[in-house]
mmCIF file with all atom_site columns, C-alpha atoms in Angstrom:
data_model
loop_
_atom_site.group_PDB
_atom_site.id
_atom_site.type_symbol
_atom_site.label_atom_id
_atom_site.label_alt_id
_atom_site.label_comp_id
_atom_site.label_asym_id
_atom_site.label_entity_id
_atom_site.label_seq_id
_atom_site.pdbx_PDB_ins_code
_atom_site.Cartn_x
_atom_site.Cartn_y
_atom_site.Cartn_z
_atom_site.occupancy
_atom_site.B_iso_or_equiv
_atom_site.pdbx_formal_charge
_atom_site.auth_seq_id
_atom_site.auth_comp_id
_atom_site.auth_asym_id
_atom_site.auth_atom_id
_atom_site.pdbx_PDB_model_num
ATOM 1  C CA . MET A 1 1  ? 110.248 88.402  117.606 1.00 81.00 ? 4  MET A CA 1
ATOM 2  C CA . GLN A 1 2  ? 111.413 85.089  119.017 1.00 86.00 ? 5  GLN A CA 1
ATOM 3  C CA . GLU A 1 3  ? 108.449 83.317  117.440 1.00 88.00 ? 6  GLU A CA 1
ATOM 4  C CA . ALA A 1 4  ? 109.186 84.946  114.067 1.00 86.00 ? 7  ALA A CA 1
ATOM 5  C CA . ILE A 1 5  ? 112.814 83.807  114.271 1.00 89.00 ? 8  ILE A CA 1
ATOM 6  C CA . ARG A 1 6  ? 111.659 80.289  115.130 1.00 90.00 ? 9  ARG A CA 1
ATOM 7  C CA . GLN A 1 7  ? 109.305 80.315  112.113 1.00 89.00 ? 10 GLN A CA 1
ATOM 8  C CA . VAL A 1 8  ? 111.996 81.545  109.718 1.00 89.00 ? 11 VAL A CA 1
ATOM 9  C CA . ARG A 1 9  ? 114.455 78.936  110.974 1.00 92.00 ? 12 ARG A CA 1
ATOM 10 C CA . SER A 1 10 ? 111.829 76.172  110.671 1.00 92.00 ? 13 SER A CA 1
ATOM 11 C CA . ASP A 1 11 ? 111.315 77.269  107.049 1.00 90.00 ? 14 ASP A CA 1
ATOM 12 C CA . GLY A 1 12 ? 114.980 76.402  106.468 1.00 92.00 ? 15 GLY A CA 1
ATOM 13 C CA . MET A 1 13 ? 116.560 79.842  106.453 1.00 89.00 ? 16 MET A CA 1
ATOM 14 C CA . ASP A 1 14 ? 119.888 80.324  108.196 1.00 92.00 ? 17 ASP A CA 1
ATOM 15 C CA . VAL A 1 15 ? 119.544 83.035  110.863 1.00 90.00 ? 18 VAL A CA 1
ATOM 16 C CA . SER A 1 16 ? 122.769 84.112  112.522 1.00 91.00 ? 19 SER A CA 1
ATOM 17 C CA . ASN A 1 17 ? 122.729 84.873  116.241 1.00 89.00 ? 20 ASN A CA 1
ATOM 18 C CA . ASP A 1 18 ? 124.919 87.897  115.455 1.00 89.00 ? 21 ASP A CA 1
ATOM 19 C CA . ASP A 1 19 ? 122.178 89.218  113.151 1.00 88.00 ? 22 ASP A CA 1
ATOM 20 C CA . ILE A 1 20 ? 119.497 88.602  115.777 1.00 86.00 ? 23 ILE A CA 1
ATOM 21 C CA . ALA A 1 21 ? 121.422 90.779  118.226 1.00 83.00 ? 24 ALA A CA 1
ATOM 22 C CA . HIS A 1 22 ? 120.785 93.763  115.925 1.00 82.00 ? 25 HIS A CA 1
ATOM 23 C CA . LEU A 1 23 ? 117.029 93.279  115.419 1.00 81.00 ? 26 LEU A CA 1
ATOM 24 C CA . SER A 1 24 ? 114.598 95.919  116.625 1.00 72.00 ? 27 SER A CA 1
ATOM 25 C CA . PRO A 1 25 ? 110.845 96.258  116.036 1.00 67.00 ? 28 PRO A CA 1
ATOM 26 C CA . LEU A 1 26 ? 111.146 100.048 116.290 1.00 68.00 ? 29 LEU A CA 1
ATOM 27 C CA . ILE A 1 27 ? 112.160 100.658 112.668 1.00 62.00 ? 30 ILE A CA 1
ATOM 28 C CA . TRP A 1 28 ? 108.827 99.725  111.086 1.00 62.00 ? 31 TRP A CA 1
ATOM 29 C CA . ARG A 1 29 ? 106.217 102.104 109.712 1.00 62.00 ? 32 ARG A CA 1
ATOM 30 C CA . HIS A 1 30 ? 103.336 100.711 111.821 1.00 62.00 ? 33 HIS A CA 1
ATOM 31 C CA . LEU A 1 31 ? 104.941 101.890 115.073 1.00 64.00 ? 34 LEU A CA 1
ATOM 32 C CA . ASN A 1 32 ? 103.757 105.389 115.805 1.00 64.00 ? 35 ASN A CA 1
ATOM 33 C CA . PHE A 1 33 ? 105.044 107.122 118.914 1.00 68.00 ? 36 PHE A CA 1
ATOM 34 C CA . LEU A 1 34 ? 102.786 110.153 118.507 1.00 71.00 ? 37 LEU A CA 1
ATOM 35 C CA . GLY A 1 35 ? 99.188  110.505 117.425 1.00 68.00 ? 38 GLY A CA 1
ATOM 36 C CA . ARG A 1 36 ? 96.231  108.153 117.234 1.00 69.00 ? 39 ARG A CA 1
ATOM 37 C CA . TYR A 1 37 ? 96.407  104.401 117.487 1.00 66.00 ? 40 TYR A CA 1
ATOM 38 C CA . ASP A 1 38 ? 94.147  101.655 116.237 1.00 70.00 ? 41 ASP A CA 1
ATOM 39 C CA . PHE A 1 39 ? 94.016  98.694  118.598 1.00 74.00 ? 42 PHE A CA 1
ATOM 40 C CA . SER A 1 40 ? 91.636  96.549  116.567 1.00 80.00 ? 43 SER A CA 1
ATOM 41 C CA . LEU A 1 41 ? 92.970  93.016  116.359 1.00 82.00 ? 44 LEU A CA 1
ATOM 42 C CA . PRO A 1 42 ? 92.260  90.195  113.918 1.00 82.00 ? 45 PRO A CA 1
ATOM 43 C CA . ASP A 1 43 ? 90.257  87.314  115.372 1.00 88.00 ? 46 ASP A CA 1
ATOM 44 C CA . THR A 1 44 ? 93.326  85.060  115.303 1.00 86.00 ? 47 THR A CA 1
ATOM 45 C CA . VAL A 1 45 ? 95.236  87.399  117.612 1.00 86.00 ? 48 VAL A CA 1
ATOM 46 C CA . MET A 1 46 ? 92.210  87.984  119.865 1.00 88.00 ? 49 MET A CA 1
ATOM 47 C CA . ASN A 1 47 ? 91.984  84.217  120.354 1.00 92.00 ? 50 ASN A CA 1
ATOM 48 C CA . GLY A 1 48 ? 95.617  83.941  121.475 1.00 91.00 ? 51 GLY A CA 1
ATOM 49 C CA . GLY A 1 49 ? 97.266  83.302  118.120 1.00 90.00 ? 52 GLY A CA 1
ATOM 50 C CA . LEU A 1 50 ? 100.038 85.227  116.422 1.00 87.00 ? 53 LEU A CA 1
ATOM 51 C CA . ARG A 1 51 ? 99.948  87.404  113.339 1.00 82.00 ? 54 ARG A CA 1
ATOM 52 C CA . PRO A 1 52 ? 101.504 85.819  110.240 1.00 80.00 ? 55 PRO A CA 1
ATOM 53 C CA . LEU A 1 53 ? 104.942 86.952  109.157 1.00 81.00 ? 56 LEU A CA 1
ATOM 54 C CA . ARG A 1 54 ? 105.077 89.852  106.722 1.00 77.00 ? 57 ARG A CA 1
ATOM 55 C CA . ASN A 1 55 ? 104.546 89.509  103.009 1.00 74.00 ? 58 ASN A CA 1
ATOM 56 C CA . PRO A 1 56 ? 107.917 90.378  101.420 1.00 73.00 ? 59 PRO A CA 1
ATOM 57 C CA . THR A 1 57 ? 106.224 91.490  98.174  1.00 78.00 ? 60 THR A CA 1
ATOM 58 C CA . SER A 1 58 ? 103.997 94.065  99.886  1.00 73.00 ? 61 SER A CA 1
ATOM 59 C CA . ALA A 1 59 ? 105.022 97.732  99.815  1.00 69.00 ? 62 ALA A CA 1
ATOM 60 C CA . TRP A 1 60 ? 103.645 98.154  103.369 1.00 65.00 ? 63 TRP A CA 1
ATOM 61 C CA . ASP A 1 61 ? 105.468 95.173  104.848 1.00 56.00 ? 64 ASP A CA 1
ATOM 62 C CA . PHE A 1 62 ? 109.078 96.299  104.673 1.00 50.00 ? 65 PHE A CA 1
#
């Protein structure tokens, strides 16, 4: 999450430290606490890179 915050700030968006204190990755649809998991990773991630930030126009990336 720190890298995502750094990216958003470098894009010129104002990110309040008070807002950051309330962030949690546990509210997103892709986190599944029960059931089957798919651990396939894109080549970028397998080679040590990071996934790109979400697409705000995608119905799955909310």
